[in-house]
Short mmCIF file of C-alpha atoms and ligand atoms in Angstrom, two decimals:
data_model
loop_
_atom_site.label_atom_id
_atom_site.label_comp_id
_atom_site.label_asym_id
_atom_site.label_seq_id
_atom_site.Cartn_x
_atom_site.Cartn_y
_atom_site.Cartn_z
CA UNK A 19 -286.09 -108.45 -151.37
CA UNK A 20 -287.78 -109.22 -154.62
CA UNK A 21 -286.69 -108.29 -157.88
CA UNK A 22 -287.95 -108.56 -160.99
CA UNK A 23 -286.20 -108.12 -164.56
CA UNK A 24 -288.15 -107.87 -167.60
CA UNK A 25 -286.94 -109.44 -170.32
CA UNK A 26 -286.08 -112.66 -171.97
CA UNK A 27 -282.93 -112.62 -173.25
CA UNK A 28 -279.25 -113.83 -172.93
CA UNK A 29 -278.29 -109.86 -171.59
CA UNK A 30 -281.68 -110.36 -169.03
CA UNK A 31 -279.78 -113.90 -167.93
CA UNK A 32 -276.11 -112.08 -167.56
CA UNK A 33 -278.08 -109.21 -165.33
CA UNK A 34 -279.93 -112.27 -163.47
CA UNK A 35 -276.42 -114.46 -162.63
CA UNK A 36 -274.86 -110.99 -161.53
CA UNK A 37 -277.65 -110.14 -159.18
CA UNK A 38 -277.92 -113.65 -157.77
CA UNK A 39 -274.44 -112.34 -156.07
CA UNK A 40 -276.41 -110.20 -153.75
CA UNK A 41 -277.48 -111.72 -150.35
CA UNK A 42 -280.36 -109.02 -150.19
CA UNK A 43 -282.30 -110.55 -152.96
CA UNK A 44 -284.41 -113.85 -152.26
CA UNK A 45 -286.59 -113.72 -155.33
CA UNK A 46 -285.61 -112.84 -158.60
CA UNK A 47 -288.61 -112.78 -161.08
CA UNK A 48 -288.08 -112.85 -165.13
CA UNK A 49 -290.52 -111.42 -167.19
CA UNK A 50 -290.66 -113.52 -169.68
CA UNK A 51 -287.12 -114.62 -169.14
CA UNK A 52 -286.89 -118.06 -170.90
CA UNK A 53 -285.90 -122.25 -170.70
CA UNK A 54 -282.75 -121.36 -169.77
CA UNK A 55 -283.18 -118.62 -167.29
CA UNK A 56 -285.66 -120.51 -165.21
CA UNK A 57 -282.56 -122.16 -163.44
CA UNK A 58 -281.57 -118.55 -162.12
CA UNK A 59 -284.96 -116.92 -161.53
CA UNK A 60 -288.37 -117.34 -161.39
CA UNK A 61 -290.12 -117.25 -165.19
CA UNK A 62 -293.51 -115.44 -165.50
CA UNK A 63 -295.43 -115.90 -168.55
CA UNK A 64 -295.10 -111.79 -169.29
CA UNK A 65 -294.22 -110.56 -172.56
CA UNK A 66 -291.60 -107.75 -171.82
CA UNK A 67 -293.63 -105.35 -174.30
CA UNK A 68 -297.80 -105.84 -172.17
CA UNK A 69 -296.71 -102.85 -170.03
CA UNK A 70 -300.05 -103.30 -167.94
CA UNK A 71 -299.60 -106.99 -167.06
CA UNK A 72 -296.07 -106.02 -165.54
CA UNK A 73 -297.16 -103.48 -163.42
CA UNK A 74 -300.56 -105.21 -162.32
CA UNK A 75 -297.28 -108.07 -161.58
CA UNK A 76 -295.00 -105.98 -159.86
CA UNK A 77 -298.07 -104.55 -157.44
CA UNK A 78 -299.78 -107.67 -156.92
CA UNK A 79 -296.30 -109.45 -155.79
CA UNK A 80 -295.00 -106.57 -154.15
CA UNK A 81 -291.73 -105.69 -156.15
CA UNK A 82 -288.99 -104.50 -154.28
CA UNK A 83 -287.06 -103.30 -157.41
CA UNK A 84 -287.08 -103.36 -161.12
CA UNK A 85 -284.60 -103.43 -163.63
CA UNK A 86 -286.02 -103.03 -167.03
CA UNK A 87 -283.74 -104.51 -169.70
CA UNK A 88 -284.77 -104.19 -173.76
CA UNK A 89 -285.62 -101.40 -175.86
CA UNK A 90 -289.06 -101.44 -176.57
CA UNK A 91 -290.56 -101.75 -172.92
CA UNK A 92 -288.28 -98.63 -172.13
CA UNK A 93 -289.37 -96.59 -174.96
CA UNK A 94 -292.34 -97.49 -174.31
CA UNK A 95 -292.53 -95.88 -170.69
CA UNK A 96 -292.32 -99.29 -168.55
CA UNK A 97 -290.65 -97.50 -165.92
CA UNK A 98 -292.49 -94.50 -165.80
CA UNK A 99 -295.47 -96.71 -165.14
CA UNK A 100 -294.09 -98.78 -162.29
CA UNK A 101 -292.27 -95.36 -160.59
CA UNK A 102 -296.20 -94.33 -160.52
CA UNK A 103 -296.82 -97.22 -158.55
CA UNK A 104 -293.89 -96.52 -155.99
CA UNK A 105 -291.82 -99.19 -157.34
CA UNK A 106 -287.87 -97.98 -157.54
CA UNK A 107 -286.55 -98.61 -161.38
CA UNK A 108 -282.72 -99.19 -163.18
CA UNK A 109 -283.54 -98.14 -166.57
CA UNK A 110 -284.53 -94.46 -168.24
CA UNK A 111 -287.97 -93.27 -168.19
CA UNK A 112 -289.72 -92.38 -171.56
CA UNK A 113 -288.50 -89.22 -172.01
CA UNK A 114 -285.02 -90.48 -172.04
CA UNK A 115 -285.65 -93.57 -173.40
CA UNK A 116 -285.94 -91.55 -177.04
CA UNK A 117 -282.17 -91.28 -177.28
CA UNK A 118 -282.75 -94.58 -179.17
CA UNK A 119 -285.89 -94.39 -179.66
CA UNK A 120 -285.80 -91.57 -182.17
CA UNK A 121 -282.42 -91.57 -184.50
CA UNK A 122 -283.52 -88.04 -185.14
CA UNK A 123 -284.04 -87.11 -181.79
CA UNK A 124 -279.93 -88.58 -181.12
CA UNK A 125 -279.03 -87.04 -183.95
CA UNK A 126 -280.54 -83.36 -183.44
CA UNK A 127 -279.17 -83.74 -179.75
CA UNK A 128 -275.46 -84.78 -181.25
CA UNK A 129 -275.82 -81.33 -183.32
CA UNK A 130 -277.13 -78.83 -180.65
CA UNK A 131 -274.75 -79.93 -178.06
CA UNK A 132 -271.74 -80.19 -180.78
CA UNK A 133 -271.07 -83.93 -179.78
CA UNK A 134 -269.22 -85.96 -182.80
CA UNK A 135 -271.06 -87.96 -184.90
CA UNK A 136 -271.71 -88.54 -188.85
CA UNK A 137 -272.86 -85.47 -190.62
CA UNK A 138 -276.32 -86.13 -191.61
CA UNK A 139 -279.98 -84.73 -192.90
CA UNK A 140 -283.31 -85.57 -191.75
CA UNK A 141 -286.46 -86.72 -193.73
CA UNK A 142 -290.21 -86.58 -193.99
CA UNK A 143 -291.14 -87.78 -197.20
CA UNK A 144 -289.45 -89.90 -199.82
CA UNK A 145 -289.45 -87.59 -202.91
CA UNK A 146 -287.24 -85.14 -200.69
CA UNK A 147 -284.79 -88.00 -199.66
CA UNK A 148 -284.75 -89.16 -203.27
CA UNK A 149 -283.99 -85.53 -204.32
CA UNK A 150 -280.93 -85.20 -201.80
CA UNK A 151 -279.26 -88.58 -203.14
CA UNK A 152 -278.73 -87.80 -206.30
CA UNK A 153 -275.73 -86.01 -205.32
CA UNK A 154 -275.37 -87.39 -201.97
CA UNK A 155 -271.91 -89.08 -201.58
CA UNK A 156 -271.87 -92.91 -202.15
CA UNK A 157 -271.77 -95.15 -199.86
CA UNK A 158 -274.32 -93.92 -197.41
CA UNK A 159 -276.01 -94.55 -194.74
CA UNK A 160 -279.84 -94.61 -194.27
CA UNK A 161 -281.50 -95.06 -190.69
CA UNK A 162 -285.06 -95.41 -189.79
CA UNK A 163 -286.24 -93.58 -187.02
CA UNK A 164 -287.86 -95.63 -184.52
CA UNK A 165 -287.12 -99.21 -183.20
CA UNK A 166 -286.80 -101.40 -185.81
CA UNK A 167 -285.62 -104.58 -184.51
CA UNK A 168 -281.82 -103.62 -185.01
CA UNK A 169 -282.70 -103.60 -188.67
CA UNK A 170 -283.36 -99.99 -189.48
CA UNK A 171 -279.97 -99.07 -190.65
CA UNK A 172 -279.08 -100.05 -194.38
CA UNK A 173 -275.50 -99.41 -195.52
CA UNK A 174 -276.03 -98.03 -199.37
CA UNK A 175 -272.82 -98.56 -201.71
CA UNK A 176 -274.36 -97.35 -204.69
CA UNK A 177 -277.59 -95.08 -205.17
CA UNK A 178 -279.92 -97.36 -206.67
CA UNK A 179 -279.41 -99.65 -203.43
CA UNK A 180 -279.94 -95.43 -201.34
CA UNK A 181 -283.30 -95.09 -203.53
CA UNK A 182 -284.67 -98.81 -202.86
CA UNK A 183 -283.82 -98.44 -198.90
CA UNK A 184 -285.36 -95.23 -198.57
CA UNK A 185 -288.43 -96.79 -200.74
CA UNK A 186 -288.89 -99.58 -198.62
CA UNK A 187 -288.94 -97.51 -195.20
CA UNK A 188 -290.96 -94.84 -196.58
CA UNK A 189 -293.40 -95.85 -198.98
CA UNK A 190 -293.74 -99.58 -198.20
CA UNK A 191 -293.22 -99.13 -194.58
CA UNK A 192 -290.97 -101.76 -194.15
CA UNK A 193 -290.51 -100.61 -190.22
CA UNK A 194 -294.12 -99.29 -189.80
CA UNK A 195 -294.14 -95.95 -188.09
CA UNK A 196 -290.38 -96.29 -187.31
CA UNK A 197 -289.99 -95.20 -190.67
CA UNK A 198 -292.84 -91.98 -190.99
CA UNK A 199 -289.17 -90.02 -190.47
CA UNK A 200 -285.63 -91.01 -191.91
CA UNK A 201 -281.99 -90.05 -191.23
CA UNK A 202 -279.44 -90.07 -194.06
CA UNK A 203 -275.68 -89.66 -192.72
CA UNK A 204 -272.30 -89.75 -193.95
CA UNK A 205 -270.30 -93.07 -193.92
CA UNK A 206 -267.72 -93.35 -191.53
CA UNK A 207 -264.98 -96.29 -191.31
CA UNK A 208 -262.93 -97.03 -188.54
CA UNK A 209 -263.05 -99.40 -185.40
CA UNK A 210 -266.45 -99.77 -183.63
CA UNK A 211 -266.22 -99.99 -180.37
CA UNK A 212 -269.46 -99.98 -177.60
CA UNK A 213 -269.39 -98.57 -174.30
CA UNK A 214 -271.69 -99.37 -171.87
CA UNK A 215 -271.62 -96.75 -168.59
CA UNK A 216 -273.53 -96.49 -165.81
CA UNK A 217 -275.21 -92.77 -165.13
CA UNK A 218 -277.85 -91.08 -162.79
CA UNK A 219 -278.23 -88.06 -165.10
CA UNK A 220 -275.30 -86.06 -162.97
CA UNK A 221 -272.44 -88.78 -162.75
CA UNK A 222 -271.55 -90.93 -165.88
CA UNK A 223 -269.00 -94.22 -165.32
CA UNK A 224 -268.03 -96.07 -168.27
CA UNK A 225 -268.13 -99.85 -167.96
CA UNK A 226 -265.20 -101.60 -169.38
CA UNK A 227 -265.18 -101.56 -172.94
CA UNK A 228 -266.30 -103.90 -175.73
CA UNK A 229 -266.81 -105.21 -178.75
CA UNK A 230 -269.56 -106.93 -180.87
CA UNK A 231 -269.43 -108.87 -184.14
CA UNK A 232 -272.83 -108.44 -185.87
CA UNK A 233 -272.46 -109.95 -189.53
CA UNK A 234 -273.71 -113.97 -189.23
CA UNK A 235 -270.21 -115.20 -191.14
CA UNK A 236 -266.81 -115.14 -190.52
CA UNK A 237 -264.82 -112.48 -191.41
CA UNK A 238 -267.58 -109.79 -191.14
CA UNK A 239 -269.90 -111.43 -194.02
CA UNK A 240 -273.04 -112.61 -194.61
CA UNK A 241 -276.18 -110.97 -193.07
CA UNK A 242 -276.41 -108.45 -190.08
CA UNK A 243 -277.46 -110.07 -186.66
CA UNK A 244 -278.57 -109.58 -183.13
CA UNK A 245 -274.63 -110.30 -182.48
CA UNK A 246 -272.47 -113.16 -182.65
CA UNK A 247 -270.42 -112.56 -179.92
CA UNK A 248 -268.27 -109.52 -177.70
CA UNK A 249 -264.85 -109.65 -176.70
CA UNK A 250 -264.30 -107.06 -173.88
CA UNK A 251 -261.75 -105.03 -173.33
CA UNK A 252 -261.39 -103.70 -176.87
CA UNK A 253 -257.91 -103.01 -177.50
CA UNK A 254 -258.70 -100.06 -180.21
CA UNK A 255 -260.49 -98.40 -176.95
CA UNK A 256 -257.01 -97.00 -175.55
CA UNK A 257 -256.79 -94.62 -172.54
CA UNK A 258 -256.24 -91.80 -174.93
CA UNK A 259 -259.25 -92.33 -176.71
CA UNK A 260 -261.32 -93.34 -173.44
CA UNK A 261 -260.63 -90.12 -172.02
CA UNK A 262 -261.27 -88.39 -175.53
CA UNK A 263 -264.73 -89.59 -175.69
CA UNK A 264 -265.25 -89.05 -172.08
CA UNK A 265 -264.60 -85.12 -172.68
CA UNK A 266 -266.50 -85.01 -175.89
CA UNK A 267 -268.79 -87.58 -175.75
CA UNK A 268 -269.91 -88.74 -172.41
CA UNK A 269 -270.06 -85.89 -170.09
CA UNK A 270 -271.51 -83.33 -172.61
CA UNK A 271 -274.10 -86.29 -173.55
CA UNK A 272 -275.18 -86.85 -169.94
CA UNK A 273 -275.50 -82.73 -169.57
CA UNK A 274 -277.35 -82.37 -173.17
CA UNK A 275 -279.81 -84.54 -171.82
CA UNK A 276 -280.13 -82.92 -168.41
CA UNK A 277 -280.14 -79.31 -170.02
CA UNK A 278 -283.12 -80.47 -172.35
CA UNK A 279 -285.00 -81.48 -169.24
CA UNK A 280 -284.72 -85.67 -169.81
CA UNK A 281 -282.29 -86.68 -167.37
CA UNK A 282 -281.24 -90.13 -168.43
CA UNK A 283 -280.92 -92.16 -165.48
CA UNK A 284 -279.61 -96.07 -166.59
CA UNK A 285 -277.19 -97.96 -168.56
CA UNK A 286 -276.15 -95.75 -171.89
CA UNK A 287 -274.31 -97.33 -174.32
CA UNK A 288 -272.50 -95.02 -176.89
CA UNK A 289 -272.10 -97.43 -180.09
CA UNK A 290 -268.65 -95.46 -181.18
CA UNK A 291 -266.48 -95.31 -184.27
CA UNK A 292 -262.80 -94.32 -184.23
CA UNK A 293 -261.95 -92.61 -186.84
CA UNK A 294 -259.42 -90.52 -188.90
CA UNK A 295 -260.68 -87.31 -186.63
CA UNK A 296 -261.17 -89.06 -183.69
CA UNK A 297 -264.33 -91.02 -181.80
CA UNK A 298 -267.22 -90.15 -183.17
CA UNK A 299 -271.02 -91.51 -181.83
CA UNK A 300 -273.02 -93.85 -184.36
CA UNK A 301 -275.61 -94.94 -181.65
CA UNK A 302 -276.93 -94.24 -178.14
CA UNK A 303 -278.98 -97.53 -176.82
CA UNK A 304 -280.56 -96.35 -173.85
CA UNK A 305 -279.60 -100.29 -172.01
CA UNK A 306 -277.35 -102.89 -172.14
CA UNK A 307 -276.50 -104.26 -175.60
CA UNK A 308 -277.11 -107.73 -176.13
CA UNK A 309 -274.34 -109.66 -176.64
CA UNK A 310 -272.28 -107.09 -174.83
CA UNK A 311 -273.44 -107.02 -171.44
CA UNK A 312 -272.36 -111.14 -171.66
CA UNK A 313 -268.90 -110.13 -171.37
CA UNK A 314 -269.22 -106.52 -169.43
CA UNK A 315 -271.08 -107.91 -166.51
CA UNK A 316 -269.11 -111.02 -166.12
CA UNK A 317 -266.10 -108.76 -165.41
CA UNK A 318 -267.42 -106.40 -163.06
CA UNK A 319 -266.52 -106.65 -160.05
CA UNK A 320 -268.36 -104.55 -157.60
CA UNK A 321 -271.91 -105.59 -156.68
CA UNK A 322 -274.32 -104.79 -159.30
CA UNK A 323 -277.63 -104.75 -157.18
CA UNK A 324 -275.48 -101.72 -155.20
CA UNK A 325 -274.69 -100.00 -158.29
CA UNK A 326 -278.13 -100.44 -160.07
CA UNK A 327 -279.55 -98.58 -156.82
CA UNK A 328 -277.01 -95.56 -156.46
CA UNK A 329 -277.94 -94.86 -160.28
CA UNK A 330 -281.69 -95.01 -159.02
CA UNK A 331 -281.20 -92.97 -155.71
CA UNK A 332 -278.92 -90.61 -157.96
CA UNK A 333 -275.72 -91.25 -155.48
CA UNK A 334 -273.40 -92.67 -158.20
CA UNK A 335 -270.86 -91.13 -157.40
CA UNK A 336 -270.49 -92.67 -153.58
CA UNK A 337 -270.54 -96.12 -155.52
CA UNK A 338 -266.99 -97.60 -156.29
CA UNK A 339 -267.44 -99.22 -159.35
CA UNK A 340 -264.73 -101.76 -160.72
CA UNK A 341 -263.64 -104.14 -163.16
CA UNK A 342 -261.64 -107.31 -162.86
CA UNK A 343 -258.42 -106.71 -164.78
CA UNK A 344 -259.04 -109.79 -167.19
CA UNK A 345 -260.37 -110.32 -170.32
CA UNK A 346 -263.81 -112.07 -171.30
CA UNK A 347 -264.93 -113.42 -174.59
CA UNK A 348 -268.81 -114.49 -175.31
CA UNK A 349 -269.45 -116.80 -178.48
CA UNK A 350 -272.69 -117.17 -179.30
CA UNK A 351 -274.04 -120.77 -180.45
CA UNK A 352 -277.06 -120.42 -182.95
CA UNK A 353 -279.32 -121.85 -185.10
CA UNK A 354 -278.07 -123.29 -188.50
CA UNK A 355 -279.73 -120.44 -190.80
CA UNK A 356 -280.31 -118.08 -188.43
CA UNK A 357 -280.78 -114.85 -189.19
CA UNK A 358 -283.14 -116.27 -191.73
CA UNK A 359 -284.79 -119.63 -191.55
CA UNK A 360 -283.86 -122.34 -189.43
CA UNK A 361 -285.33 -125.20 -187.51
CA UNK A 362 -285.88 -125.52 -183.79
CA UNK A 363 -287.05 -127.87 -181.05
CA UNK A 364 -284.14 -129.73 -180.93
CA UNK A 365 -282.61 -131.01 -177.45
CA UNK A 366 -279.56 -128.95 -175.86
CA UNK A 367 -277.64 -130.45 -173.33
CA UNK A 368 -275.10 -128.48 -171.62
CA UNK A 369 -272.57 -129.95 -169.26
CA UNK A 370 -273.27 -129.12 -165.62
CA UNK A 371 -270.05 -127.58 -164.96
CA UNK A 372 -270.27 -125.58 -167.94
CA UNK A 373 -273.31 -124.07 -166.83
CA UNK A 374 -272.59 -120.87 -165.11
CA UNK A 375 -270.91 -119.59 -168.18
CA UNK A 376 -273.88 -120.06 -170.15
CA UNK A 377 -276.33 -117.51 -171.14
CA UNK A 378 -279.59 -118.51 -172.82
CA UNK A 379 -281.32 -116.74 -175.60
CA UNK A 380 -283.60 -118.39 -177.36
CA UNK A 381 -284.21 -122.33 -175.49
CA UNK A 382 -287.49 -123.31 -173.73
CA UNK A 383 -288.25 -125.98 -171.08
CA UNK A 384 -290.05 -129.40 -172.36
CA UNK A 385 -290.80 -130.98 -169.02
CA UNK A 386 -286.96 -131.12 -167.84
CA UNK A 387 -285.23 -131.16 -171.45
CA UNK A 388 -284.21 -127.80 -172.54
CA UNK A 389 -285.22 -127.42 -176.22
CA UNK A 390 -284.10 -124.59 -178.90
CA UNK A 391 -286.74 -122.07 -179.66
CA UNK A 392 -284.78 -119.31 -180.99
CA UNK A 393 -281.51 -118.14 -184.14
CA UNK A 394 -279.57 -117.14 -180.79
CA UNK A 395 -279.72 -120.21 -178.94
CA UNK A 396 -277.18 -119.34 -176.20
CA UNK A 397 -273.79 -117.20 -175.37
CA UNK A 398 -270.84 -118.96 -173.45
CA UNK A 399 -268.54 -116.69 -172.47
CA UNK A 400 -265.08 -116.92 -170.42
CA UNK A 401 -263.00 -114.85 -168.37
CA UNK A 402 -259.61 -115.00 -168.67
CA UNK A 403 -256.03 -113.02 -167.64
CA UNK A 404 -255.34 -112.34 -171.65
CA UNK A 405 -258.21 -112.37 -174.38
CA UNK A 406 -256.12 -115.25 -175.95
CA UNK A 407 -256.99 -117.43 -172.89
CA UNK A 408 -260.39 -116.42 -172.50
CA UNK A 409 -261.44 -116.42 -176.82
CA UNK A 410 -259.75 -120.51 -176.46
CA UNK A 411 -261.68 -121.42 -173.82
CA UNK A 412 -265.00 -119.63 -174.91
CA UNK A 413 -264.33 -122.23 -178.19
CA UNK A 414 -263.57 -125.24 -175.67
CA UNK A 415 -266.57 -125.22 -173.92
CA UNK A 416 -268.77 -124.12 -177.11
CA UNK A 417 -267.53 -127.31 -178.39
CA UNK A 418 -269.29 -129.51 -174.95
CA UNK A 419 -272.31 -128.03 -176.10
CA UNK A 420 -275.02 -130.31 -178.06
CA UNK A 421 -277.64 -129.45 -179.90
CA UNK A 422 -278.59 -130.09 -183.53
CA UNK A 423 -278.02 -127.44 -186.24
CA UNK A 424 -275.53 -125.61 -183.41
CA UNK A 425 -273.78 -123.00 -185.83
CA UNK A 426 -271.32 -120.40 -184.40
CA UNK A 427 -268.84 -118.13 -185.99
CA UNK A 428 -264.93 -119.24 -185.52
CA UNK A 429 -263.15 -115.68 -185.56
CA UNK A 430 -264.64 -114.14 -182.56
CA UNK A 431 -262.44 -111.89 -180.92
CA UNK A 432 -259.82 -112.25 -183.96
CA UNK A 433 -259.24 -109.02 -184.98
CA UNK A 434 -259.43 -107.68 -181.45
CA UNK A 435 -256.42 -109.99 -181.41
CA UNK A 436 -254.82 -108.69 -184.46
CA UNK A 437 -254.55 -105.13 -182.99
CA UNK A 438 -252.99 -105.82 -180.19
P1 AMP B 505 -277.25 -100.12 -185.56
O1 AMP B 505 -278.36 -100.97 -186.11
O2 AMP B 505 -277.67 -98.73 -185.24
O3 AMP B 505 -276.54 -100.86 -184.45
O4 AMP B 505 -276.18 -99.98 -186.72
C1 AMP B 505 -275.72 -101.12 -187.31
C2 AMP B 505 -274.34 -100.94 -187.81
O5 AMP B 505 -274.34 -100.07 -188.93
C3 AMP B 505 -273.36 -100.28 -186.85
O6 AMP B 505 -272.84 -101.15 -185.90
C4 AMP B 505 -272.30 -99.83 -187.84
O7 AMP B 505 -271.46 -100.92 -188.16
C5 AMP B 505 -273.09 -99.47 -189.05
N1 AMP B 505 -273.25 -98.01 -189.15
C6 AMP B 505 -274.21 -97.24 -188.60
N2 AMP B 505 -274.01 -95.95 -188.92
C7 AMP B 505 -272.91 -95.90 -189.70
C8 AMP B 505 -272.18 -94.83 -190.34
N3 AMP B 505 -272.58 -93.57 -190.26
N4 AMP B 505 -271.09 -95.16 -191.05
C9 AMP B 505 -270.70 -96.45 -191.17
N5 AMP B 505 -271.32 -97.48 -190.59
C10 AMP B 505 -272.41 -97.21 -189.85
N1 LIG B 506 -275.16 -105.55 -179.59
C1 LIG B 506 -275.80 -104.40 -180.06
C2 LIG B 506 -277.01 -104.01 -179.32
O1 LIG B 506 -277.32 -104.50 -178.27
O2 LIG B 506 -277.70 -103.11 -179.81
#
């Protein structure tokens, strides 16, 4: 069979090394995929977003299946558009794919269908969001609502910082369109934890649970990023609360959408917040996150090819699905600078052994050298019986890694640690 992922990404190279594990597949294509991919699949000068060069692709090589990673080619209707063309899809169609593409659309969902999440107000023009934060409680939190490259949300501890964000979205249209539309919400505080499940719009299976560290410094400092780097399981994530937010969050989410006529059919991942009153939703991403599915997928244990095609053929629930009873950590070596500035080009060289635990982000090919080309460079994760073990040996092998300007943070999985 031939398969084809779109995307470029470490999270595109973790779904790539766990469908190499299929003996069905001969071909796997990447679209773009990148450097480091190449060694796993086949890379195809496509960008993940040029929705008609990916289907005239998929026809013209006769795609057996697609599995459409990232945001933007979902919300965008990627799979809609190959599904016209007969070609069978993991990943949500369009009218799905707005449970992250629209915070408002999440949002208005969360409040019909009474699923928790921060109380919040929606906006259309500035002067009316300026109005409401004069005596909106401080801090708070102010979303764009389209994509906005993981940057849309600004955390506001004081009002003048409230007034500038909403400014900046609304008037100077920092986000574009994103921004025509803006959520304001309460500020909650707790544990984050994401949760990645499988679903086919009737059955919903959570993956094993994990956690991402998004701020570029230790400690939680310095700037927000695409993430750092996941420990999974997350010990806040306890059975009692798993099989709280399965009552109140999963299985009335999976309905809401099914009731409002958009059957999500995919990965969801419900970005979650313990609190005080229990789990509460701050996200939906309708796909893997990115740096989480680096430390999900390298503990599943059941075949995903199988399980990507029971969420297709909506037979889920016939599919045993099951984790290794281990831990995983991912760190995630990056450019010196990154999320801002930073140099690239330079040579990385990875030791051979080392290699199946890497997964590439940003590196491109220079004849046979691999070369940086991106902040994220690449995510080494390792699988381990405790989260000790496996955050240790993440660090070992980060450390075999070469490449100049190689930054990483040195607390992953710390406080994970702490809590147990
Ligand atoms: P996002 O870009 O949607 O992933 O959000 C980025 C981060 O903002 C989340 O991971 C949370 O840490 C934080 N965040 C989003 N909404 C809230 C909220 N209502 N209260 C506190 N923190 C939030
Ligand atoms: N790691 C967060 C995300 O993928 O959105």
């Amino acid at each position: 069979m031939k398969v084809m992922v779109v995307g470029g990404g470490g999270r595109e190279h973790a779904i790539i090394k766990k469908l190499r594990e299929n003996s069905e597949i001969d071909t796997i294509y990447a679209l773009p995929g990148n450097g480091g991919i190449a060694r796993d699949a086949v890379c195809v000068g496509i960008a993940a977003t040029d929705l008609d060069a990916i289907v005239d692709f998929a026809v013209k090589n006769h795609i057996d299946y697609a599995v459409v990673a990232p945001d933007d080619p979902l919300v965008l209707g990627c799979v809609d558009r190959l599904e016209e063309q007969g070609i069978p899809c993991f990943g949500p169609n369009k009218n799905a794919a707005v449970i992250e593409g629209s915070k408002v659309f999440s949002k208005n969902l969360m409040k019909k269908y009474s699923i928790p999440t921060a109380r919040f107000e929606v906006f259309s023009n500035a002067s009316d969001a300026l109005e409401y934060l004069k005596t909106a409680p401080i801090p708070t939190v102010i979303k764009a609502d389209g994509l906005a490259l993981g940057k849309g949300v600004i955390i506001a501890f004081s009002r003048e910082e409230a007034n500038a964000a909403v400014l900046s979205i609304m008037r100077d249209k920092k986000f574009g369109r994103s921004g025509d539309k803006i959520v304001i919400e309460e500020y909650l505080t707790g544990p984050e934890v994401s949760v990645l499940s499988f679903t086919d719009g009737h059955t919903v299976v959570p993956m094993i649970s994990s956690q991402d560290h998004k701020r570029a410094k230790d400690n939680d400092e310095g700037l927000n990023t695409g993430g750092m780097g996941t420990v999974a399981p997350n010990p806040y994530y306890t059975k009692e609360v798993a099989d709280e937010c399965m009552e109140k969050i999963f299985l009335p989410t999976i309905r809401a959408m099914r009731e409002e006529g958009r059957p999500f059919k995919g990965c969801l991942y419900f970005g979650l917040m313990i609190t005080e009153d229990g789990p509460k939703v701050i996200e939906y991403n309708c796909r893997f996150g990115d740096p989480e599915a680096q430390v999900v997928l390298p503990l599943l244990e059941s075949d995903l090819f199988t399980v990507m095609r029971s969420v297709t053929e909506e037979r889920l629930s016939q599919v045993d699905v099951r984790f290794k009873d281990a831990s995983a950590a991912c760190v995630i070596l990056a450019s010196e600078g990154y999320p801002l500035s930073y140099e690239k080009g330079f040579e990385i060289t990875i030791p051979e052994e080392i290699l199946e635990n890497t997964y590439v982000a940003g590196a491109s090919l220079d004849g046979d050298v691999l070369r940086t080309s991106g902040g994220r460079v690449l995510g080494v994760t390792a699988v381990r019986d405790t989260l000790e073990e496996a955050v240790s040996a993440a660090y070992r092998m980060c450390e075999d890694i070469h490449f100049e300007n190689k930054y990483c943070r040195s607390d992953i999985g710390r406080r994970a640690l702490e809590a147990k």
